[in-house]
Tab-separated table of N, CA and C in Angstrom:
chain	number	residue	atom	x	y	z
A	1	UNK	N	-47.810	34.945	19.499
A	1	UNK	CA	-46.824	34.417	18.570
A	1	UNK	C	-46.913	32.902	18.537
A	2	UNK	N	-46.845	32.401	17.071
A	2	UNK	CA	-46.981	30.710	17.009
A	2	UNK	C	-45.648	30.227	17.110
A	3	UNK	N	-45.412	29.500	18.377
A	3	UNK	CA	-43.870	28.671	17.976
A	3	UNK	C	-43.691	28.269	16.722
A	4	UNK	N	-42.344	28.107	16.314
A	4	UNK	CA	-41.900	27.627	15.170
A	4	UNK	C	-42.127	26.433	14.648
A	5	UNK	N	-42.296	26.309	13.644
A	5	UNK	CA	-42.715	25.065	12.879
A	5	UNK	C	-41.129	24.326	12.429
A	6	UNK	N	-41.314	22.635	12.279
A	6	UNK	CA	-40.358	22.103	12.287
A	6	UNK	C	-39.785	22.302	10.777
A	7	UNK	N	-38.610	22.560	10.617
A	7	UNK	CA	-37.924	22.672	8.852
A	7	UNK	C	-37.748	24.517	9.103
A	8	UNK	N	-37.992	25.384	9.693
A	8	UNK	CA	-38.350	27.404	9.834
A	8	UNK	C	-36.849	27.386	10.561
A	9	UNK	N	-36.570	28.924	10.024
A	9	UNK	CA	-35.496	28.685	11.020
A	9	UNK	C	-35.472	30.497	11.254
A	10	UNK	N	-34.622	31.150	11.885
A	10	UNK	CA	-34.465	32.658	12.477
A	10	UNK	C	-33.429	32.908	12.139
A	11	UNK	N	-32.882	34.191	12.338
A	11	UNK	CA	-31.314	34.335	12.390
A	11	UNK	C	-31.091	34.557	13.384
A	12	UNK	N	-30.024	34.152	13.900
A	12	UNK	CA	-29.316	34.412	15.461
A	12	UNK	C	-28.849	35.620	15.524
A	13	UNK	N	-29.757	36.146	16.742
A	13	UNK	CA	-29.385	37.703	17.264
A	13	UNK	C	-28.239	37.617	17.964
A	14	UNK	N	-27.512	38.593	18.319
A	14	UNK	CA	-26.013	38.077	18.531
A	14	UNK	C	-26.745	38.635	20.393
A	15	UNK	N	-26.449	38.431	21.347
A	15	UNK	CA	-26.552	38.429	22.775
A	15	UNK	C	-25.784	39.946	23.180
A	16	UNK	N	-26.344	40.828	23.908
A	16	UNK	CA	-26.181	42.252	24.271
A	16	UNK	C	-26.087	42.282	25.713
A	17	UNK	N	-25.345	43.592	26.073
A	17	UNK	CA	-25.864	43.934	27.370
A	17	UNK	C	-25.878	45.450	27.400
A	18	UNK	N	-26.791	46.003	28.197
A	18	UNK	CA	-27.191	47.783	27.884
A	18	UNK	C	-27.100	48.289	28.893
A	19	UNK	N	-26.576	49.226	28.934
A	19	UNK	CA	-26.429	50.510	29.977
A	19	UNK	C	-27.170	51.754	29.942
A	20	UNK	N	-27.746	52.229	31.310
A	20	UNK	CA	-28.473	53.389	30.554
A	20	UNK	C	-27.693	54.874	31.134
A	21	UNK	N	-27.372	55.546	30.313
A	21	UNK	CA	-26.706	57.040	30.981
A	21	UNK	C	-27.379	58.118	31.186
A	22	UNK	N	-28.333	58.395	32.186
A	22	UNK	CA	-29.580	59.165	32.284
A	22	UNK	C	-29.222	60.497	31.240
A	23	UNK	N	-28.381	60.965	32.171
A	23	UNK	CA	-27.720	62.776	31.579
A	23	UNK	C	-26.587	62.938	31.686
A	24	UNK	N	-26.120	63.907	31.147
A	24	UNK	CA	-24.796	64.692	31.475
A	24	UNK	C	-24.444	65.491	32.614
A	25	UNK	N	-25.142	65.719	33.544
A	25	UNK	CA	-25.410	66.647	34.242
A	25	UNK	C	-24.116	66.385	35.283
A	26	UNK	N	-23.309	64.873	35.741
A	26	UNK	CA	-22.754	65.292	36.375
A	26	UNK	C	-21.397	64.332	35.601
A	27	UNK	N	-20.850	64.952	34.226
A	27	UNK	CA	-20.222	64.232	33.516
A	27	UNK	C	-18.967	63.424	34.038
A	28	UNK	N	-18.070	64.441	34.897
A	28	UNK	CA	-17.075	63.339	35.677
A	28	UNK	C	-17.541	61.907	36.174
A	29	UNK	N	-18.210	61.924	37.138
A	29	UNK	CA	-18.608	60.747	37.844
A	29	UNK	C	-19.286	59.980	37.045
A	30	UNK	N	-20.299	60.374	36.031
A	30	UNK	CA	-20.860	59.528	35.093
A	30	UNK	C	-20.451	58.923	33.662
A	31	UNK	N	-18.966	59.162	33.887
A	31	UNK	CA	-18.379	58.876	32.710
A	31	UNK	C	-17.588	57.972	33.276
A	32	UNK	N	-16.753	58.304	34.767
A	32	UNK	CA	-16.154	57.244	35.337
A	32	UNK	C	-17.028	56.019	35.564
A	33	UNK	N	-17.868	56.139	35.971
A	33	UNK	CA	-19.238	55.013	36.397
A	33	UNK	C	-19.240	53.747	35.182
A	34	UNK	N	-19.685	55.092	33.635
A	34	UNK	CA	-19.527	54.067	32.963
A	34	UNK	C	-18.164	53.397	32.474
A	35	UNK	N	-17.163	53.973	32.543
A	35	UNK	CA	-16.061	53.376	32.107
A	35	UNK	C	-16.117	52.449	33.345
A	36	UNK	N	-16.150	52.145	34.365
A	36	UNK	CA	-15.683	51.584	35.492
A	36	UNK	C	-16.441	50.093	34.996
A	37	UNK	N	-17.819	50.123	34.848
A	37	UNK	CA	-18.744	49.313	34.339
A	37	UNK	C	-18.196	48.472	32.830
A	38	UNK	N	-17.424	49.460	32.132
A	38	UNK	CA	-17.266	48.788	30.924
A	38	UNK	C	-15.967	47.617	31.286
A	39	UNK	N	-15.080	48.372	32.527
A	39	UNK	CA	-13.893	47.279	32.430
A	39	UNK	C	-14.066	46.166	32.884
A	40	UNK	N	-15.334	46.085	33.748
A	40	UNK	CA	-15.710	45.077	34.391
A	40	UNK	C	-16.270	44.385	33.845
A	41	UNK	N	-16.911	44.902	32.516
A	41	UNK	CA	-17.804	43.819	31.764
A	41	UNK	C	-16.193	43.260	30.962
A	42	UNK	N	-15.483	43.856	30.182
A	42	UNK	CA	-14.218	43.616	29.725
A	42	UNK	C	-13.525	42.451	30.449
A	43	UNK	N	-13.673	42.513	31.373
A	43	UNK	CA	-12.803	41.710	32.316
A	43	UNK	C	-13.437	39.979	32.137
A	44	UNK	N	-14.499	40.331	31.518
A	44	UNK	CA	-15.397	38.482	31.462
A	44	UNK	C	-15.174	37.839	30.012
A	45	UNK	N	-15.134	36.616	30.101
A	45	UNK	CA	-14.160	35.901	28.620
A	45	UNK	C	-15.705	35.790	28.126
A	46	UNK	N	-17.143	36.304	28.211
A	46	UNK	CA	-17.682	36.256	27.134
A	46	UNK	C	-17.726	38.184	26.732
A	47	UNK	N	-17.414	38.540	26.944
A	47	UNK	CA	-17.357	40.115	26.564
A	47	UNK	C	-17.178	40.401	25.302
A	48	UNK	N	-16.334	39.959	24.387
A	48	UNK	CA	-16.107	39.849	23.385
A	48	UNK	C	-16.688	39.439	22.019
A	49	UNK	N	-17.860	38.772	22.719
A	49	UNK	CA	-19.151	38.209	21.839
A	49	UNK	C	-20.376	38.621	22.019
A	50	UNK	N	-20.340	39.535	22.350
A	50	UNK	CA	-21.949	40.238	22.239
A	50	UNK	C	-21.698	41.935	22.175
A	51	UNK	N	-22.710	42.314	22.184
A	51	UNK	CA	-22.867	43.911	21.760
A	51	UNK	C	-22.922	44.623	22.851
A	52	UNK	N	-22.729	45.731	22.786
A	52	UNK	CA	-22.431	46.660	23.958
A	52	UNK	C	-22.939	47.933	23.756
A	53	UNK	N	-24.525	48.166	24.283
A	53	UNK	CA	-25.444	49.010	23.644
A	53	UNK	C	-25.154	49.945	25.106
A	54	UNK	N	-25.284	51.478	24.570
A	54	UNK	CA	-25.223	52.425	25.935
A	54	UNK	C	-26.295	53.232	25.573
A	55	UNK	N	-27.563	53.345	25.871
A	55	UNK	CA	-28.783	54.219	25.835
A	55	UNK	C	-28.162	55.620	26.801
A	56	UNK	N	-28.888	56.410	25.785
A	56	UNK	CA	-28.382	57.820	26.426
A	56	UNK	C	-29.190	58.608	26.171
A	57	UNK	N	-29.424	59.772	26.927
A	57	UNK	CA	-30.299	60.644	26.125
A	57	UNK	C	-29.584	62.157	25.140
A	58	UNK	N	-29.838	62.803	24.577
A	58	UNK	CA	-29.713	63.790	23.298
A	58	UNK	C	-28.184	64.461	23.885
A	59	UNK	N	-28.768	65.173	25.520
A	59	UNK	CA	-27.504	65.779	26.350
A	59	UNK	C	-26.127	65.037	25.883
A	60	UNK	N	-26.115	63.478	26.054
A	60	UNK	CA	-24.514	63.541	25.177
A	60	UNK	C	-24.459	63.379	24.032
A	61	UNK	N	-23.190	64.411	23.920
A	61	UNK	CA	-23.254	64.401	22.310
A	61	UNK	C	-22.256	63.622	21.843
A	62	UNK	N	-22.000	64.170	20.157
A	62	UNK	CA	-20.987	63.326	19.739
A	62	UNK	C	-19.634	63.592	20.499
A	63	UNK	N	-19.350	64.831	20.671
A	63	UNK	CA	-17.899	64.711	21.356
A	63	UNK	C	-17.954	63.867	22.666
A	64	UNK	N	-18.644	63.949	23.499
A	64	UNK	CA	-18.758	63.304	24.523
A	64	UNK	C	-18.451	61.672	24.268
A	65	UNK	N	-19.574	61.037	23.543
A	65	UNK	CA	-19.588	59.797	23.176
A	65	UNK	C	-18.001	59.459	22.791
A	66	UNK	N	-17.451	60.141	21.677
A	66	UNK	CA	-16.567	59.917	21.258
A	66	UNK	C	-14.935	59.935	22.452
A	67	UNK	N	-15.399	60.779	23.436
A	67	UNK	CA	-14.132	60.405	24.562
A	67	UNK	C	-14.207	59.605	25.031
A	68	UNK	N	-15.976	58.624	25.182
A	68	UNK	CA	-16.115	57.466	26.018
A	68	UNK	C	-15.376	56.061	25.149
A	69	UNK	N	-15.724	56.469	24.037
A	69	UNK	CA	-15.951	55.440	23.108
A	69	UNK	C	-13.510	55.057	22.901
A	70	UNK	N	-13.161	56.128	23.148
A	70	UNK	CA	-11.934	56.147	23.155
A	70	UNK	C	-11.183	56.128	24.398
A	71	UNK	N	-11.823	55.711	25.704
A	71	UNK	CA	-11.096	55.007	26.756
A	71	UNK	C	-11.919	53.859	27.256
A	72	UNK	N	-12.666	53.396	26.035
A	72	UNK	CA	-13.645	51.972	26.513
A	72	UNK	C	-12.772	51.051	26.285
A	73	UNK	N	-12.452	49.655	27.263
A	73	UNK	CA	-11.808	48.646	26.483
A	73	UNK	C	-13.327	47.984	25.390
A	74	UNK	N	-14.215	48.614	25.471
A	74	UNK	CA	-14.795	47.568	24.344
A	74	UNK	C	-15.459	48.527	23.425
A	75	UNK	N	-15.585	47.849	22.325
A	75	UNK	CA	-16.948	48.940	21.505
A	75	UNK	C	-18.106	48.575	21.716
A	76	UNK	N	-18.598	50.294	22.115
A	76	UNK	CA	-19.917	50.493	22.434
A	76	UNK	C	-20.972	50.802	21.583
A	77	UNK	N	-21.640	50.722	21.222
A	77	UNK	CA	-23.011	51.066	20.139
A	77	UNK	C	-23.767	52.128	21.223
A	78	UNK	N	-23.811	53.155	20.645
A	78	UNK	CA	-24.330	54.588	21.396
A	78	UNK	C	-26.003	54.572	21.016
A	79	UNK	N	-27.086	54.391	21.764
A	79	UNK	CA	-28.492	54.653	20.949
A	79	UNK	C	-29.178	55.833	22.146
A	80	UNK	N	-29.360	56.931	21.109
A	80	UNK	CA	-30.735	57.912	22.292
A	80	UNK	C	-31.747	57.245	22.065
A	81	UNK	N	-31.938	57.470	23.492
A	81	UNK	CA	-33.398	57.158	23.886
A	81	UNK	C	-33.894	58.687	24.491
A	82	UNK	N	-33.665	59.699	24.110
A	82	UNK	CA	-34.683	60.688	24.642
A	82	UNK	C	-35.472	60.833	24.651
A	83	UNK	N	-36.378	60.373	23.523
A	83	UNK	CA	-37.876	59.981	23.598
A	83	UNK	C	-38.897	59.545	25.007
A	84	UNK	N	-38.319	58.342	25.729
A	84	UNK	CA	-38.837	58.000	26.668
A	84	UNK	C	-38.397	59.339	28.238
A	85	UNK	N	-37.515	60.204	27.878
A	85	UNK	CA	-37.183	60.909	28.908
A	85	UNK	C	-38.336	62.294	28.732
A	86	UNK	N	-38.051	62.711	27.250
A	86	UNK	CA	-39.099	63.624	26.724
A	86	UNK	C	-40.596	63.785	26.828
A	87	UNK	N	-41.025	62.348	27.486
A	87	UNK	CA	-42.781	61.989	27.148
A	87	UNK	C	-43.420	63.198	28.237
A	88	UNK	N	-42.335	63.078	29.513
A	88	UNK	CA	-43.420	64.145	30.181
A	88	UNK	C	-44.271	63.057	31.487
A	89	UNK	N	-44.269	63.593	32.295
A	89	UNK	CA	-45.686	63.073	33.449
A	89	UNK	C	-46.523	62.268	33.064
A	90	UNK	N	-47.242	63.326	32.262
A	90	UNK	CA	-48.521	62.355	31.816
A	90	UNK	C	-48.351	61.508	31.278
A	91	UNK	N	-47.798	61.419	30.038
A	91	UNK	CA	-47.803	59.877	29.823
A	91	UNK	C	-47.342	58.494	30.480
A	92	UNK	N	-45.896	58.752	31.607
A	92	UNK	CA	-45.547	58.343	31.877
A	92	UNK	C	-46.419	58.046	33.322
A	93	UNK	N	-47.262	58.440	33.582
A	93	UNK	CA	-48.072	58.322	34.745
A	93	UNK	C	-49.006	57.072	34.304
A	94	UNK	N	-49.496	56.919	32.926
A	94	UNK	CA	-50.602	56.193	32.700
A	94	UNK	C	-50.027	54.565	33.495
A	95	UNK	N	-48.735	54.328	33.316
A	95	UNK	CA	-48.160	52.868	33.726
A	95	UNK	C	-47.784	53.162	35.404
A	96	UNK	N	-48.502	54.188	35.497
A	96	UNK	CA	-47.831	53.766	37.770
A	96	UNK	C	-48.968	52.655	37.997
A	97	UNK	N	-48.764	52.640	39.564
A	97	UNK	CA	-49.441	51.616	40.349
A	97	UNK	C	-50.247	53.032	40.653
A	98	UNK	N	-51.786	52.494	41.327
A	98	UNK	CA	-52.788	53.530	41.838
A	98	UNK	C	-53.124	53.442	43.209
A	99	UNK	N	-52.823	52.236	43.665
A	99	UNK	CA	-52.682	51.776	45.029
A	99	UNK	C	-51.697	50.922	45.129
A	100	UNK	N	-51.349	50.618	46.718
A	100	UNK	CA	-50.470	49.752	47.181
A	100	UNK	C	-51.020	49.173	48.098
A	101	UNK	N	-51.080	47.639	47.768
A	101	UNK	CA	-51.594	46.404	48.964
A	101	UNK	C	-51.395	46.640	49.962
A	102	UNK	N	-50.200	47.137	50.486
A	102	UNK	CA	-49.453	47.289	51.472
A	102	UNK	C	-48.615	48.486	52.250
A	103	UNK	N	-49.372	48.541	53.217
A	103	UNK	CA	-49.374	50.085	53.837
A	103	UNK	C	-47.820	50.345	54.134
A	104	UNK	N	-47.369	50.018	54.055
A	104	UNK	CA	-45.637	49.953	54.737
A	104	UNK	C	-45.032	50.068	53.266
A	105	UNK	N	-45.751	49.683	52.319
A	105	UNK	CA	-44.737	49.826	51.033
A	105	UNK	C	-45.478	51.002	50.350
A	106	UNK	N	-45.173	52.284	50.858
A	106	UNK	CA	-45.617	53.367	50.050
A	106	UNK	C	-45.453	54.007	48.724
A	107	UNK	N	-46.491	54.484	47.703
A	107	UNK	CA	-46.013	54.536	46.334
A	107	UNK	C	-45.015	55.753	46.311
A	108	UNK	N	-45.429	56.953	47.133
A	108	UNK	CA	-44.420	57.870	46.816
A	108	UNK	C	-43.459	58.419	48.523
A	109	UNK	N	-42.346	58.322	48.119
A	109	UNK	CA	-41.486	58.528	48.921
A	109	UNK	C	-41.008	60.461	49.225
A	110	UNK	N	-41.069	60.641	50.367
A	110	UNK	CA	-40.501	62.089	50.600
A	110	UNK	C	-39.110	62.655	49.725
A	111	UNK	N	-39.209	63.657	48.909
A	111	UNK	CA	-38.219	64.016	48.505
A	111	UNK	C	-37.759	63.464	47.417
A	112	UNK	N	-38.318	62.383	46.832
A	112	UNK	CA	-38.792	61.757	45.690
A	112	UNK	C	-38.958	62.130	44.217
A	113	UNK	N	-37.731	61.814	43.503
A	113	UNK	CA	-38.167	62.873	41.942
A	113	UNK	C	-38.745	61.419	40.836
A	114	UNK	N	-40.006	61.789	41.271
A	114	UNK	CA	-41.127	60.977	40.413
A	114	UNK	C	-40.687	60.697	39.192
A	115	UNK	N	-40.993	61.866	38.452
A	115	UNK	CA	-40.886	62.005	37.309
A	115	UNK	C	-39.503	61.316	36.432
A	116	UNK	N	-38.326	61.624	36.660
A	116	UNK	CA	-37.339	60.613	36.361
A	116	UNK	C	-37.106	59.608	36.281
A	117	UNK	N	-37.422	58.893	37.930
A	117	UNK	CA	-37.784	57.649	38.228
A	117	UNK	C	-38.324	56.710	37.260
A	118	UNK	N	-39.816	57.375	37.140
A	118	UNK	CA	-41.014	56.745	36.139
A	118	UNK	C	-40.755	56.751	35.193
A	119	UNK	N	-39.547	57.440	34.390
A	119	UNK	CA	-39.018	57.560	33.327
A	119	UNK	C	-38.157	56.269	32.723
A	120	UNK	N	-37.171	56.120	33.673
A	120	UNK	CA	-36.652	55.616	33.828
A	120	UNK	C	-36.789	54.142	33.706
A	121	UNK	N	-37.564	53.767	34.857
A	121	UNK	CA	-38.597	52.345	34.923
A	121	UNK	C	-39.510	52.316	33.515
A	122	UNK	N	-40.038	52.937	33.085
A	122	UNK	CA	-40.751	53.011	31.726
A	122	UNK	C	-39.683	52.876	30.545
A	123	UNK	N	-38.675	53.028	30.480
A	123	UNK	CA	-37.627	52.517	29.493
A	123	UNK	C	-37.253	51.306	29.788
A	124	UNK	N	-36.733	51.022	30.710
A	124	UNK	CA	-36.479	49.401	31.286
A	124	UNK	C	-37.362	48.656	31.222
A	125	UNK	N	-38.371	49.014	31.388
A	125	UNK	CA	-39.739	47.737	31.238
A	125	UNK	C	-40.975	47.877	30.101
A	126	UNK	N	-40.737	48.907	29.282
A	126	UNK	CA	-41.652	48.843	28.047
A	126	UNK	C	-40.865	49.681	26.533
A	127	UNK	N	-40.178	50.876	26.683
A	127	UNK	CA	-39.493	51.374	25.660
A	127	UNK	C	-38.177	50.074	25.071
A	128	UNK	N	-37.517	49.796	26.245
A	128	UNK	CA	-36.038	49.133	25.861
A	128	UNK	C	-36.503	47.781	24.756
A	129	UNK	N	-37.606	47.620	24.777
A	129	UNK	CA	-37.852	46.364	23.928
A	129	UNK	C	-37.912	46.664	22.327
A	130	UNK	N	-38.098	47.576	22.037
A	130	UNK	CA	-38.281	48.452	20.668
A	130	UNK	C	-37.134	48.794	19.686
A	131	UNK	N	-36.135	49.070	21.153
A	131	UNK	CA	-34.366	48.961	20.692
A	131	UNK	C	-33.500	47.900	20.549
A	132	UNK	N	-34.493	47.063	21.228
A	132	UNK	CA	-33.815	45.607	20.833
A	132	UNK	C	-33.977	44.695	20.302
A	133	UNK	N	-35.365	44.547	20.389
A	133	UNK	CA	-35.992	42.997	19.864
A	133	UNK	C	-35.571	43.125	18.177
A	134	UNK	N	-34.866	43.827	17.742
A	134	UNK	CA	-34.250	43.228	16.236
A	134	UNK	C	-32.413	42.991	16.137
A	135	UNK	N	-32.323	43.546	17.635
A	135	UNK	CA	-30.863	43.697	17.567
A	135	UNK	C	-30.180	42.820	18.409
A	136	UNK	N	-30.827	42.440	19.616
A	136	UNK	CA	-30.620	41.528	19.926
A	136	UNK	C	-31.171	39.928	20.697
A	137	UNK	N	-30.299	38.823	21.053
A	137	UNK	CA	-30.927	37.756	21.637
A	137	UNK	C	-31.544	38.005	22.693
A	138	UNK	N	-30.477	38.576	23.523
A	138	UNK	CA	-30.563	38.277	24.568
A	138	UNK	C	-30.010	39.465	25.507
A	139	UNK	N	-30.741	40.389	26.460
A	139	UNK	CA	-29.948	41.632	27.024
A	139	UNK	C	-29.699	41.349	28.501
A	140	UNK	N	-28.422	41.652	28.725
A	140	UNK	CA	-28.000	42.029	30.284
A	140	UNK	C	-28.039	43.211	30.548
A	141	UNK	N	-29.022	43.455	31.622
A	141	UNK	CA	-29.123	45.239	31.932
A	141	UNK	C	-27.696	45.512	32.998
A	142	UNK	N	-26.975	46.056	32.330
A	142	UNK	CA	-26.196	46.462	33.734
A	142	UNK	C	-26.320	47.782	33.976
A	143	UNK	N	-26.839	47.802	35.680
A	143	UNK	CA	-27.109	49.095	36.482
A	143	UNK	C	-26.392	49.238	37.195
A	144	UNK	N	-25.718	50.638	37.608
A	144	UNK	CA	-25.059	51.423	38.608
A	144	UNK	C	-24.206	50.499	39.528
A	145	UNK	N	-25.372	49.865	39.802
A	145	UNK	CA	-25.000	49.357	41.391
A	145	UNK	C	-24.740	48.068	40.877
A	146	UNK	N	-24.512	47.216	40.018
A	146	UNK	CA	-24.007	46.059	39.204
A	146	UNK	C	-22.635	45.358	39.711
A	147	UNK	N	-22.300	44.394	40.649
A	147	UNK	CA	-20.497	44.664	40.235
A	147	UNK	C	-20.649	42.863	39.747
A	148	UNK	N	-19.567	42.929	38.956
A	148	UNK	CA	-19.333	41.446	37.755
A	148	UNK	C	-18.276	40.714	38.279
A	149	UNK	N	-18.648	40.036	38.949
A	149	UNK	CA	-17.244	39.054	39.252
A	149	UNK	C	-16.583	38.090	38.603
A	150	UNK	N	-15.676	37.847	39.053
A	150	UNK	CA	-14.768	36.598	38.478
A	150	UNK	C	-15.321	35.366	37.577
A	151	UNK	N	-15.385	34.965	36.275
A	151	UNK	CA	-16.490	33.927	35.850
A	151	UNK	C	-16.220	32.396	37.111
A	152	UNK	N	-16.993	31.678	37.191
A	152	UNK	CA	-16.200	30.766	37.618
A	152	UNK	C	-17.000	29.488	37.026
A	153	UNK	N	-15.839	28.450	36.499
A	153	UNK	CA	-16.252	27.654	36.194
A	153	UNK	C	-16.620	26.661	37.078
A	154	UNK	N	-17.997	25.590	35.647
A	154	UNK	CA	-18.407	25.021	36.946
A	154	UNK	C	-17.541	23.567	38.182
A	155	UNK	N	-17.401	22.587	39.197
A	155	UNK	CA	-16.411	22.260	39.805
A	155	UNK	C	-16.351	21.389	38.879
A	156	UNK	N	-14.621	20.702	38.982
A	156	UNK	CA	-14.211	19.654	38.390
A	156	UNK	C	-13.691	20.432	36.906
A	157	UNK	N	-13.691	21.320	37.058
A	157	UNK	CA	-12.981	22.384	35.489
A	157	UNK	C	-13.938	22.800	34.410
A	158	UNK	N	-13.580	23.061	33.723
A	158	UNK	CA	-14.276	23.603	32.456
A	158	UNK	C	-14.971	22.670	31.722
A	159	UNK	N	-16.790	22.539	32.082
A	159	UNK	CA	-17.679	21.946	31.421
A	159	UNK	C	-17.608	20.638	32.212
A	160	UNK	N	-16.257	20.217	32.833
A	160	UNK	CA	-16.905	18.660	33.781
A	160	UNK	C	-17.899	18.942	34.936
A	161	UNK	N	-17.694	17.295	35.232
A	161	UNK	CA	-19.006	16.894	36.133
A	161	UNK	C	-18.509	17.398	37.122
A	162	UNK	N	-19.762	17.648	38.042
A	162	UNK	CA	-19.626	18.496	39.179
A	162	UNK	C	-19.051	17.354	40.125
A	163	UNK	N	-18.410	17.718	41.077
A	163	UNK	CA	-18.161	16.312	42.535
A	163	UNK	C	-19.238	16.394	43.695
């Protein structure tokens, strides 16, 4: 891509952050998870200015969506991604590692569900760009294990010099 030339201009993608909801499979806890996630993003004074994309796959449906979407404090933009869950092994095998430098950091772990995993990581690092790069600037992945704290401004108050 050629940087921009001086006088060109873009339109400003408005700034996102995405969640991914593997399945339905264990809907209580994964509905609390994400609501728990949404209040916390809610809870930050830029929340309100960017988009709030939840990748999901086919398993939820509209009713589902629609109970989330009605105890979210924010609106969510619902997109399947089943596609990248659907590909299957093989394809999703072509992007593993084939070795590891390092004997202590082993590629596959006991008890290990590959296949999801690789799924998974293959949406986050090559599918998720396809869903976004027209929609948005800028994405915050928030995962599971994510927690959002308090903003804090920087010292000396809002936008002053630091001491």
């Amino acid at each position: 891509a050629r940087p921009l030339e001086a006088g060109t201009s873009r339109r400003r993608l408005p700034n996102c952050t995405g969640v991914l909801v593997r399945s339905s499979a264990d809907i209580a806890h994964g509905y609390d998870a994400l609501l728990s996630r949404t209040r916390s993003l809610a809870a930050q004074p830029w929340a309100a200015d960017v988009v709030h994309l939840v990748f999901h796959e086919r398993s939820l449906g509209a009713e589902h969506r629609r109970a989330i979407a009605a105890r979210s404090p924010l609106p969510l933009e619902f997109i399947d991604v089943s596609a990248t869950f659907e590909r299957g092994e093989r394809e999703v095998s072509r992007w593993r590692a084939s070795a590891s430098p390092n004997a202590a950091c082993p590629l596959r772990l006991p008890g290990w569900k590959r296949d999801g995993y690789q799924s998974m990581c293959y949406f986050w690092f090559i599918d998720v760009v396809a869903y976004v790069k027209e929609r948005c600037g800028v994405m915050l992945r928030v995962d599971d294990d994510v927690i959002l704290l308090e903003d804090v401004p920087p010292k000396g108050g809002e936008g002053g010099e630091g001491e």
